[in-house]
mmCIF file of C-alpha atoms in Angstrom:
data_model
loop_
_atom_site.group_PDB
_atom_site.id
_atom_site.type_symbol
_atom_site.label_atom_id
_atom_site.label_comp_id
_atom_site.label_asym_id
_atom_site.label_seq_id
_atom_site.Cartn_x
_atom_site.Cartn_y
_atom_site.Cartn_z
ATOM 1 C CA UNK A 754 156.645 173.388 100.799
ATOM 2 C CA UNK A 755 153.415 171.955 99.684
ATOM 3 C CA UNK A 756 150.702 174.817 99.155
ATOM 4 C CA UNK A 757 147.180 175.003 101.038
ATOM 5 C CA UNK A 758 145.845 174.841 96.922
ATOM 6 C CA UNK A 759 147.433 171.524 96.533
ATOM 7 C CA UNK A 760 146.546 170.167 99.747
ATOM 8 C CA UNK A 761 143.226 170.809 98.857
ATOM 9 C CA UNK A 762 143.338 168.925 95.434
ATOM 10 C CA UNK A 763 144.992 166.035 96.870
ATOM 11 C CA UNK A 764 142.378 165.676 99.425
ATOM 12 C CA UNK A 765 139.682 165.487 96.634
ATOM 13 C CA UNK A 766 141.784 163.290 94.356
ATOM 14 C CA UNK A 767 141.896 161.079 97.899
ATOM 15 C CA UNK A 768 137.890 161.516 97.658
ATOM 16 C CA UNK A 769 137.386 160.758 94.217
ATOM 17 C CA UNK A 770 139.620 157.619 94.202
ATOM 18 C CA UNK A 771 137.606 156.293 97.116
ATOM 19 C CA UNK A 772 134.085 157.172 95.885
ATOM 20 C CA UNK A 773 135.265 155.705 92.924
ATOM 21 C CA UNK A 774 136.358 152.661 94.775
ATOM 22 C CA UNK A 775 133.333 152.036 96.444
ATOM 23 C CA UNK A 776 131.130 152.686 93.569
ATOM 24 C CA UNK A 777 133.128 150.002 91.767
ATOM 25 C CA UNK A 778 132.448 147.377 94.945
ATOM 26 C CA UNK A 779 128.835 148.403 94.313
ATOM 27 C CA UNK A 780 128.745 147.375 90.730
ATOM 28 C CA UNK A 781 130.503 144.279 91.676
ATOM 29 C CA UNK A 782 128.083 143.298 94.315
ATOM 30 C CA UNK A 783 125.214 144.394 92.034
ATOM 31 C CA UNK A 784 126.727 141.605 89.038
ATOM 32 C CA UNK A 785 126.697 138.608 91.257
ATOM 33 C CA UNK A 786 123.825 139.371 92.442
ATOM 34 C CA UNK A 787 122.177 139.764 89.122
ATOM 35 C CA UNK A 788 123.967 136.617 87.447
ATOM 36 C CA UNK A 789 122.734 134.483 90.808
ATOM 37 C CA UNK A 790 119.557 135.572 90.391
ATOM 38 C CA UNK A 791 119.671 135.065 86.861
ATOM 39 C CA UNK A 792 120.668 131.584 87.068
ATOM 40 C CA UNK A 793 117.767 130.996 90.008
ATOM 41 C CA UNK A 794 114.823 131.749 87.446
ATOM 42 C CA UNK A 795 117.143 129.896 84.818
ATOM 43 C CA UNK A 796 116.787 126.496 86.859
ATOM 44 C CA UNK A 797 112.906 127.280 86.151
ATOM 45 C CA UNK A 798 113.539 126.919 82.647
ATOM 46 C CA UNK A 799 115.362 123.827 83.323
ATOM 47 C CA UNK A 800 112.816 122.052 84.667
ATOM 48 C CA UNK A 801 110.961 120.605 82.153
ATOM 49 C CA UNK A 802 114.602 118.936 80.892
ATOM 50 C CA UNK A 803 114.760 117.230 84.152
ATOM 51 C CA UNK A 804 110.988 116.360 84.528
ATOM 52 C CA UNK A 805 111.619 114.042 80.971
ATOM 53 C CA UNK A 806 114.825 112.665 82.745
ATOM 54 C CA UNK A 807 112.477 111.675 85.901
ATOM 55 C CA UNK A 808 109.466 110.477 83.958
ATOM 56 C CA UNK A 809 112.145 108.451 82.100
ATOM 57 C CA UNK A 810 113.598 106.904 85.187
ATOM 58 C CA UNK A 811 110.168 106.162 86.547
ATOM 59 C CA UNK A 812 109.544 104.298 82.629
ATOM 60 C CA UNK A 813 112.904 102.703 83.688
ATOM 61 C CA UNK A 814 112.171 101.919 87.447
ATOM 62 C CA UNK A 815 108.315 100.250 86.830
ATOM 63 C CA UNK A 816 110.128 98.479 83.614
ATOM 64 C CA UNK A 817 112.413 96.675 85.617
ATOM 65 C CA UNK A 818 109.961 95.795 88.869
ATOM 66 C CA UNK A 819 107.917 94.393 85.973
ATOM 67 C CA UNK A 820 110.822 92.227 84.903
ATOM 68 C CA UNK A 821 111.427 90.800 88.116
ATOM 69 C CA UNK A 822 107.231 89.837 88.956
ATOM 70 C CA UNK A 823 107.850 87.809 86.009
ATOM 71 C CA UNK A 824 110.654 85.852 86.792
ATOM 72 C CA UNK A 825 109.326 85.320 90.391
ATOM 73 C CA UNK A 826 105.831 84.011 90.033
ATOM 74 C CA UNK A 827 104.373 88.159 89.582
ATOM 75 C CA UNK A 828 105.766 88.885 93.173
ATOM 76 C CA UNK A 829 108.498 91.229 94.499
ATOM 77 C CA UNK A 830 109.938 89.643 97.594
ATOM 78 C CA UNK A 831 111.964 91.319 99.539
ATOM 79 C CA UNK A 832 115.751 90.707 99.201
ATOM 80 C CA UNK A 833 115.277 91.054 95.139
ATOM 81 C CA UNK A 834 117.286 92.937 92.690
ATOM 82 C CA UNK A 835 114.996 94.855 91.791
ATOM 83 C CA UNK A 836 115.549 97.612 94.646
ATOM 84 C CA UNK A 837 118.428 98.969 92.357
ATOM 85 C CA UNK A 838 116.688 99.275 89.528
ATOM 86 C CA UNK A 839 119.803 101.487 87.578
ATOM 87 C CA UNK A 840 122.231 98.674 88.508
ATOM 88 C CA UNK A 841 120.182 95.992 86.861
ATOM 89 C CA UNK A 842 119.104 97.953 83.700
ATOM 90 C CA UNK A 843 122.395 99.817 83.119
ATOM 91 C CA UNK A 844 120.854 103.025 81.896
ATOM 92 C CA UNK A 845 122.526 106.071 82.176
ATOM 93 C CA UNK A 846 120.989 109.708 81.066
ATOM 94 C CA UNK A 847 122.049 110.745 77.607
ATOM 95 C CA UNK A 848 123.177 114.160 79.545
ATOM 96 C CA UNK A 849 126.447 113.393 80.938
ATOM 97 C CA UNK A 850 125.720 116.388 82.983
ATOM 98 C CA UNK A 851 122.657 114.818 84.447
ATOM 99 C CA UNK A 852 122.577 112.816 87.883
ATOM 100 C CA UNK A 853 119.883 111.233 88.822
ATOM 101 C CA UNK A 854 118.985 108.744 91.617
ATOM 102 C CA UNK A 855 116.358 106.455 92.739
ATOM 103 C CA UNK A 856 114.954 104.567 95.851
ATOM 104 C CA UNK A 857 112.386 102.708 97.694
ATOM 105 C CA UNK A 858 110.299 102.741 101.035
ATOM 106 C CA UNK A 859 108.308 99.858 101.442
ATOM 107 C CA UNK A 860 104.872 100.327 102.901
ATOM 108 C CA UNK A 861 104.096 96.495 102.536
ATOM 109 C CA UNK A 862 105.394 95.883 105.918
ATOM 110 C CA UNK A 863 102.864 98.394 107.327
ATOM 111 C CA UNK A 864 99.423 97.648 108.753
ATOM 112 C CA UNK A 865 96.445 99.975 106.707
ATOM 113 C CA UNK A 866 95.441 102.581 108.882
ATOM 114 C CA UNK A 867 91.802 102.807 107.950
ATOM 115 C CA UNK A 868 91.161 98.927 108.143
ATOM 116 C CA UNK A 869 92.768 97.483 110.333
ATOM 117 C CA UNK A 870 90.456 95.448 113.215
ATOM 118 C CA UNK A 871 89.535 97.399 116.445
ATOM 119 C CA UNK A 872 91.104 94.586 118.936
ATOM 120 C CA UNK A 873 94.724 95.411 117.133
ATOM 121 C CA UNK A 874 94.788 99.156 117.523
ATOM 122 C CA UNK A 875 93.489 99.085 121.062
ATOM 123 C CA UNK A 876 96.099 96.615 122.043
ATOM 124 C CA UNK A 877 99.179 98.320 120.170
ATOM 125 C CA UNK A 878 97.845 101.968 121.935
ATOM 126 C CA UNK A 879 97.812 100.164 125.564
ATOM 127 C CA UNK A 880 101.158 98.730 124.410
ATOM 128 C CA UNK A 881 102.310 102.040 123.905
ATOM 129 C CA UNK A 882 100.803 103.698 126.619
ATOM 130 C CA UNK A 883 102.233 101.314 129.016
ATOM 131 C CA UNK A 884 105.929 100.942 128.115
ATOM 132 C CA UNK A 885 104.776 97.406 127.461
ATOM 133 C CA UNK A 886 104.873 96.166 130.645
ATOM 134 C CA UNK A 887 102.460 93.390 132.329
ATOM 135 C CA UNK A 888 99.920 92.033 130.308
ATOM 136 C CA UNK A 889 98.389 93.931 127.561
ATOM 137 C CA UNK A 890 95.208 94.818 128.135
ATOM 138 C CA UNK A 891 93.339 96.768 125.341
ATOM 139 C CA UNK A 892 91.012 98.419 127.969
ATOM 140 C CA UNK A 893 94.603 100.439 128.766
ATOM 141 C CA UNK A 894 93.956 101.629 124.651
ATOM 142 C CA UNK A 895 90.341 102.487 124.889
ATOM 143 C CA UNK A 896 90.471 105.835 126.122
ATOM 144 C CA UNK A 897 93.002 107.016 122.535
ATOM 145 C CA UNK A 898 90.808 104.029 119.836
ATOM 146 C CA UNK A 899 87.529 106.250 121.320
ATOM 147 C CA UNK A 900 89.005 109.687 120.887
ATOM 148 C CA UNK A 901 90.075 109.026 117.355
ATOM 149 C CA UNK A 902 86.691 107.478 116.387
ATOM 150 C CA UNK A 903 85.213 110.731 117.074
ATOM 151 C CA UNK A 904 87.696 112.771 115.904
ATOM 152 C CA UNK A 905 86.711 111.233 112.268
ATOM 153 C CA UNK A 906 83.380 110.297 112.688
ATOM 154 C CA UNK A 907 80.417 113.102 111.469
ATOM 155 C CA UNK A 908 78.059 112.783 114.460
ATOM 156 C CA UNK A 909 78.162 114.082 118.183
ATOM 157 C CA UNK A 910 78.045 110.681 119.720
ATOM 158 C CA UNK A 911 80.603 111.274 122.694
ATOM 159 C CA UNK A 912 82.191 107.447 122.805
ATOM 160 C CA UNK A 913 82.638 106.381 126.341
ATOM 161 C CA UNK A 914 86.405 107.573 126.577
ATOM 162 C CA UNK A 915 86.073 109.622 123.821
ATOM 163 C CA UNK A 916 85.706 113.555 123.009
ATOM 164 C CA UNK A 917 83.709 115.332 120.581
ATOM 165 C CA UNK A 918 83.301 119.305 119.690
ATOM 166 C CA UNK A 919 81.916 120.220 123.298
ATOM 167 C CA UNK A 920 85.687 118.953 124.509
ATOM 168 C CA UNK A 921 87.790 120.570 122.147
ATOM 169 C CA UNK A 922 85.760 124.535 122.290
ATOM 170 C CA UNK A 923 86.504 124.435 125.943
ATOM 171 C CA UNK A 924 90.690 124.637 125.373
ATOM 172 C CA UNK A 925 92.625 127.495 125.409
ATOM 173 C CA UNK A 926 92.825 127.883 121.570
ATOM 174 C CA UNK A 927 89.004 126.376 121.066
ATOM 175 C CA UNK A 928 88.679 124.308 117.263
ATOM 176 C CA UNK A 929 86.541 121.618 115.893
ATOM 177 C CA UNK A 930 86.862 117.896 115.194
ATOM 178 C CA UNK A 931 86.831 117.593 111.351
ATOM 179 C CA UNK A 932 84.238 114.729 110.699
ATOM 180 C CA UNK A 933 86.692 112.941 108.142
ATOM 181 C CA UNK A 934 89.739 110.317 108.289
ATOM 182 C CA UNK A 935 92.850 111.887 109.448
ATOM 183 C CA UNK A 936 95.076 113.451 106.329
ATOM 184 C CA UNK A 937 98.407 113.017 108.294
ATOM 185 C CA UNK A 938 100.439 111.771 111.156
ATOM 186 C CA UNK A 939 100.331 115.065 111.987
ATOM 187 C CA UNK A 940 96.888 115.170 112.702
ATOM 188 C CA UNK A 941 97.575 113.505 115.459
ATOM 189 C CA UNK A 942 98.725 116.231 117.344
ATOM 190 C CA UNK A 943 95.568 117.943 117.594
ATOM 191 C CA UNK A 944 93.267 114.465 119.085
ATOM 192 C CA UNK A 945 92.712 113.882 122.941
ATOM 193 C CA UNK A 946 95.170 112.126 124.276
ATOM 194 C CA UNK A 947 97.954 111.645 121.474
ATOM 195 C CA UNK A 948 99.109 115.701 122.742
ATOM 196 C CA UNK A 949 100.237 116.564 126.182
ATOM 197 C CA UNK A 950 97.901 117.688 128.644
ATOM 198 C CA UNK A 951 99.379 119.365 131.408
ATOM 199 C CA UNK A 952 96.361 118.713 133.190
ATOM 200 C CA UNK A 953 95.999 115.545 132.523
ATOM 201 C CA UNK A 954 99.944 114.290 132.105
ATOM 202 C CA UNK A 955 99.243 110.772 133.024
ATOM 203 C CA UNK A 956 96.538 110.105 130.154
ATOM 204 C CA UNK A 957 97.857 112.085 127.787
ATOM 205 C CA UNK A 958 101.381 112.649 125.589
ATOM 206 C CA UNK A 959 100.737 109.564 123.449
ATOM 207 C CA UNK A 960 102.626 110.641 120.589
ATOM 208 C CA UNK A 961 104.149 113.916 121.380
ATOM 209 C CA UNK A 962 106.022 115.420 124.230
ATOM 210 C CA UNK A 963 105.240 118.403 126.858
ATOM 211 C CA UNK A 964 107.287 120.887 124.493
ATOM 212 C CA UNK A 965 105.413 119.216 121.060
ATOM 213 C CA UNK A 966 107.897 116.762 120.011
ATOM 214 C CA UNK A 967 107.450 113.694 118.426
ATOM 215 C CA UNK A 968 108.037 110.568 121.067
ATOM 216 C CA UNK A 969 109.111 107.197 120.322
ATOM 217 C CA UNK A 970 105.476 106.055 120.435
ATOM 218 C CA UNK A 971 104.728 108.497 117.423
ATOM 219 C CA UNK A 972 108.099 106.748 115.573
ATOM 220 C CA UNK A 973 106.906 103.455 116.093
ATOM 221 C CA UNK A 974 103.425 104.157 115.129
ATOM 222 C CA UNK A 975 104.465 105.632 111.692
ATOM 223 C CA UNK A 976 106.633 103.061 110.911
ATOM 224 C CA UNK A 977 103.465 100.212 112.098
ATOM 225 C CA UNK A 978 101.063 102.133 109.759
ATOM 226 C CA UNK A 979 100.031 103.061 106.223
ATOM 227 C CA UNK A 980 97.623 105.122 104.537
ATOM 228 C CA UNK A 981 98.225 103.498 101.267
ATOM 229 C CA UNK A 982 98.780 99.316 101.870
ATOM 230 C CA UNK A 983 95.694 98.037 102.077
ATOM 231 C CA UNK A 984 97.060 94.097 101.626
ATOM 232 C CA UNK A 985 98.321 91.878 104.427
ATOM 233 C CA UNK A 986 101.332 92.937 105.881
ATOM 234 C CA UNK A 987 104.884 91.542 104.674
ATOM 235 C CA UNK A 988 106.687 90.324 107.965
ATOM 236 C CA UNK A 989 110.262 90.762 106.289
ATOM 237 C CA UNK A 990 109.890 94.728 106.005
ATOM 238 C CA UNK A 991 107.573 94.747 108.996
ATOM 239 C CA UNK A 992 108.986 97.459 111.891
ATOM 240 C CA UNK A 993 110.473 95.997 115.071
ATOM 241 C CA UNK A 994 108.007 97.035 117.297
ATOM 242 C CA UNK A 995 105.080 95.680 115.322
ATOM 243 C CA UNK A 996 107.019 92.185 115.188
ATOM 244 C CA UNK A 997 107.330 92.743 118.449
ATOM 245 C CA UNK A 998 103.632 93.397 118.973
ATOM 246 C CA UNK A 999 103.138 90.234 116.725
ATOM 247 C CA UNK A 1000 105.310 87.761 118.765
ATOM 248 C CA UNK A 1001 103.814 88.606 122.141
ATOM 249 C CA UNK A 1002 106.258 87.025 125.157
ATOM 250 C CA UNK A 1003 107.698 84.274 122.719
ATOM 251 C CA UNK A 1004 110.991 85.679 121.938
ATOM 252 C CA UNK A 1005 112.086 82.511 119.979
ATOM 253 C CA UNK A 1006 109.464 83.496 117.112
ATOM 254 C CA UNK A 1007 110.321 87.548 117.737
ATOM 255 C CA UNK A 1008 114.360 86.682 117.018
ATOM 256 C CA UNK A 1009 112.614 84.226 114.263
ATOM 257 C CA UNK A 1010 110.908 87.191 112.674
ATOM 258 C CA UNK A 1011 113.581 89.277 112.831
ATOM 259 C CA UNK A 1012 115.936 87.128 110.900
ATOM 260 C CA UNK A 1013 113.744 85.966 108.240
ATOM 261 C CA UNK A 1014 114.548 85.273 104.809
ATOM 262 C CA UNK A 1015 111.650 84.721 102.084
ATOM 263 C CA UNK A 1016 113.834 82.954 99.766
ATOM 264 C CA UNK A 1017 115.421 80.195 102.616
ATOM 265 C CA UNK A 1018 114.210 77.188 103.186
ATOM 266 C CA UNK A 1019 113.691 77.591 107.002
ATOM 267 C CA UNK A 1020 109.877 77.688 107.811
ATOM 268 C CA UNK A 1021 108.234 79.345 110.858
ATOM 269 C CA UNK A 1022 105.363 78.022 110.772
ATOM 270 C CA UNK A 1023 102.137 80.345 111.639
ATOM 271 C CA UNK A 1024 101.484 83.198 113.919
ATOM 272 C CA UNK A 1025 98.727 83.557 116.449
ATOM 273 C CA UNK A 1026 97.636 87.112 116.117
ATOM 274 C CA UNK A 1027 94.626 88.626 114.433
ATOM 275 C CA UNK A 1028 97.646 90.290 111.983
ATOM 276 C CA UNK A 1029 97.139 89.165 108.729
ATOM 277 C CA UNK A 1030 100.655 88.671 107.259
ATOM 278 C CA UNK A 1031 102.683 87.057 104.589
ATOM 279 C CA UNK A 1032 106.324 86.298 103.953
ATOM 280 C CA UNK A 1033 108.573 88.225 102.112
ATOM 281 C CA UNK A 1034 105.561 89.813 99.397
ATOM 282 C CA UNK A 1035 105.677 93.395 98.861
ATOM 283 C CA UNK A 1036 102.537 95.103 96.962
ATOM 284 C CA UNK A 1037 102.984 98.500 98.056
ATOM 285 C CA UNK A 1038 105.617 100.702 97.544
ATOM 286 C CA UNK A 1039 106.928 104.531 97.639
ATOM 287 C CA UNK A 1040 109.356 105.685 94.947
ATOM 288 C CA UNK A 1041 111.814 108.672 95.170
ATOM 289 C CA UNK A 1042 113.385 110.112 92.129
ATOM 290 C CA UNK A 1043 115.677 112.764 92.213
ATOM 291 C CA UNK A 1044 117.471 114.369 88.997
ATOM 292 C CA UNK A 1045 120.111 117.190 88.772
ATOM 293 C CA UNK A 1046 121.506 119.263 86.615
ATOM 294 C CA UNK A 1047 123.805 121.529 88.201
ATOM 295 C CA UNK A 1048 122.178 124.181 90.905
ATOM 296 C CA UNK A 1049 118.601 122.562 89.508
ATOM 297 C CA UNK A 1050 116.879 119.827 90.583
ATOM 298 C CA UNK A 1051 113.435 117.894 90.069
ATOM 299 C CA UNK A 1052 112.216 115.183 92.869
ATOM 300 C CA UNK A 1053 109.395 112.553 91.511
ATOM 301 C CA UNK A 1054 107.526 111.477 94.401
ATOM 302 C CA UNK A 1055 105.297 107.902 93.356
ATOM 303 C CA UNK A 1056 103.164 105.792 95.180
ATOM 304 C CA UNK A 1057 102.966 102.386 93.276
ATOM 305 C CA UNK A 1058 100.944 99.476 93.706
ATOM 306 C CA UNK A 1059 100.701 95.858 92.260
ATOM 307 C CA UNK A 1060 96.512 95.665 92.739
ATOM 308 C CA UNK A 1061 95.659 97.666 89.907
ATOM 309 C CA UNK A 1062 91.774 97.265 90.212
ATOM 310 C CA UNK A 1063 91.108 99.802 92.945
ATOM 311 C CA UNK A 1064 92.858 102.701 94.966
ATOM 312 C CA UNK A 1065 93.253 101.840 98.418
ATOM 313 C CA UNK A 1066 91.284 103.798 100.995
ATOM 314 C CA UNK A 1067 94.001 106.244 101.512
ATOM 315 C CA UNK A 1068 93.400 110.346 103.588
ATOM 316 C CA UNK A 1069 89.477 111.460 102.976
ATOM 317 C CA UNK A 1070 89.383 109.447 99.391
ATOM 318 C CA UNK A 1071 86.688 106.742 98.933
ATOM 319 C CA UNK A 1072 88.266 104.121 96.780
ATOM 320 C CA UNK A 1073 88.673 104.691 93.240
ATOM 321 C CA UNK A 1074 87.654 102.641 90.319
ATOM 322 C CA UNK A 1075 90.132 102.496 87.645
ATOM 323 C CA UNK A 1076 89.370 104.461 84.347
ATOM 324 C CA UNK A 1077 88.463 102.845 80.758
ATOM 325 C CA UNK A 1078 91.426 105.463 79.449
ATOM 326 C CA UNK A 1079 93.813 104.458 82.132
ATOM 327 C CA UNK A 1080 93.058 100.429 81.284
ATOM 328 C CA UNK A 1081 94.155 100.425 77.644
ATOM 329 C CA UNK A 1082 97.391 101.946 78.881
ATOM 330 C CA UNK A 1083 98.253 98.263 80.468
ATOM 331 C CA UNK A 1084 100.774 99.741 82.561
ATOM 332 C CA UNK A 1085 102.319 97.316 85.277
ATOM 333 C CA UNK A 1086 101.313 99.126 88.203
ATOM 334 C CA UNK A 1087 98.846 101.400 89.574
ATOM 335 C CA UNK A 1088 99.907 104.878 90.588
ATOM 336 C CA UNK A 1089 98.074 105.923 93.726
ATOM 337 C CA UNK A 1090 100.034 108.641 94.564
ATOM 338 C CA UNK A 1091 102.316 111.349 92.190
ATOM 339 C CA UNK A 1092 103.939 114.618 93.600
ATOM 340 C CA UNK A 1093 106.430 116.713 91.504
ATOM 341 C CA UNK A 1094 108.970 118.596 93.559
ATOM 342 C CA UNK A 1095 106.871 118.016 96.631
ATOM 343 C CA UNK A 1096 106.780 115.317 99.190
ATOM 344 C CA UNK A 1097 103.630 112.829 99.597
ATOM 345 C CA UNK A 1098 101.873 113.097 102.636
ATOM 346 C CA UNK A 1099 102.659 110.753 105.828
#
């Protein structure tokens, strides 16, 4: 018979083993968490590897764009080879380990935000506001144009549909207009009008819904306009809706649009619309650059433009005149626009 003594010790054994168990599934636990975190702030370290792979593909990217405005009269049409710039150059990182990507989003088929003509963005909000039914007409726009105007301009000038500060301190959560061009789509979502007004449903809700979404409008209107293009706007990368907008009730020339191709020989002729437009030229472009290395990873965020004289009028920037050190580079195009591991804004 087993003894009260030696139940005792095997009870402890039974404890030790287990303590000794768990302490063991502790230190475990405690290792992978130390080697993840250790290869988190490693990644850090890895960075600056990956930033020469980006800057390289960027080198690699402009070098080939370049190529291509030479061989078609200094223009990038759309259609071109040179939207896979890796294919055409063959380059490869010296790192097998390294992946790395690139790819384009054309704001050349965009209208400029700041500059474009009064008439237009009246007529394109009564579009919107309207479903685009009947007739457009831009008095249907007014009410959104005016609010807008006075959300950027500096005085207290109510416009006639407008609203200034006396407007905007009577809401439940009171703030200010900011005197200054809008910095993002975003923005948008604080102006008279563009929101959703419970109290005023019918007038209001522009761009976002009753529980803050964006709407199709707001969609549309970011793919219709830039705050970097400043040139005329290339018809072949144009959106739908602003082709649409463009073509009016002739659906011949909207199905014409559509199907476009810059180097055919098929002609359109001209447009009537107070759009100024071209056929197949890009000038301004966004470039995304990715590179990996394992868990780590650098993104290149460029906005690049063939006008190298001046900056466009982009968010709450006057434009900029090129420097005498940035000149004697010669470099192909101008760089509005850089971000490292961030994303440019709208």
């Amino acid at each position: 018979m087993i003894g009260k003594k030696d139940k005792k010790r095997g009870a402890i054994l039974v404890f030790v083993l287990g303590l000794v168990v768990l302490l063991g599934a502790l230190c475990l636990r405690l290792m992978e968490e130390t080697v993840q975190e250790l290869r988190h702030v490693s990644q850090y370290h890895k960075r600056d590897d990956l930033r020469r792979h980006a800057y390289s593909l960027l080198d690699i990217t402009v070098g080939v764009m370049q190529e291509f405005r030479q061989l078609d009269g200094n223009t990038l049409k759309t259609g071109g080879g040179w939207r896979d710039p890796l294919i055409w150059s063959n380059l490869s990182p010296l790192d097998s380990r390294v992946k790395w990507s690139v790819s384009f989003k054309g704001e050349s088929g965009k209208l400029p935000l700041f500059s474009t003509n009064e008439k237009v963005l009246k007529e394109i909000f009564a579009v919107m506001h309207t479903g685009g039914e009947g007739i457009v007409d831009e008095d249907d726009g007014r009410p959104f144009y005016d609010a807008w105007m006075d959300w950027q301009d500096a005085d207290d000038n109510k416009r006639d549909e407008g609203a200034e500060d006396e407007f905007y301190e009577d809401l439940i959560t009171p703030y200010y207009t900011p005197g200054k061009d809008v910095q993002s789509f975003e923005e948008f979502r604080m102006i008279r009008g563009f929101y959703y007004d419970p109290d005023d449903p019918r007038n209001s809700g522009l761009f976002f819904d009753e529980f803050g979404n964006e709407n199709e409008n707001m969609k549309n209107f970011r793919k219709s306009f830039s705050f970097y293009h400043e040139g005329k706007v290339n018809i072949c990368e144009a959106s739908p809706f602003l082709l649409r907008y463009m073509s009016g009730d002739d659906d011949s020339l909207y199905d014409e649009l559509l199907a476009y191709d810059p180097y055919g020989n098929k002609d359109f002729g001209s447009i009537d619309t107070p759009i100024a437009y071209t056929k197949g030229n890009n000038e301004t472009f966004i470039v995304e650059i990715f590179v990996e290395r394992g868990k780590a990873r650098f993104e290149l965020h460029i906005v690049l433009s063939v006008d190298q004289k001046t900056t466009p009028k982009s968010p709450a920037n006057k434009a900029d005149i090129r420097s005498e050190q940035n000149k004697k580079l010669n470099y192909p195009f101008r760089i509005l626009r850089l971000r490292e591991n961030e994303n440019l804004i709208d």
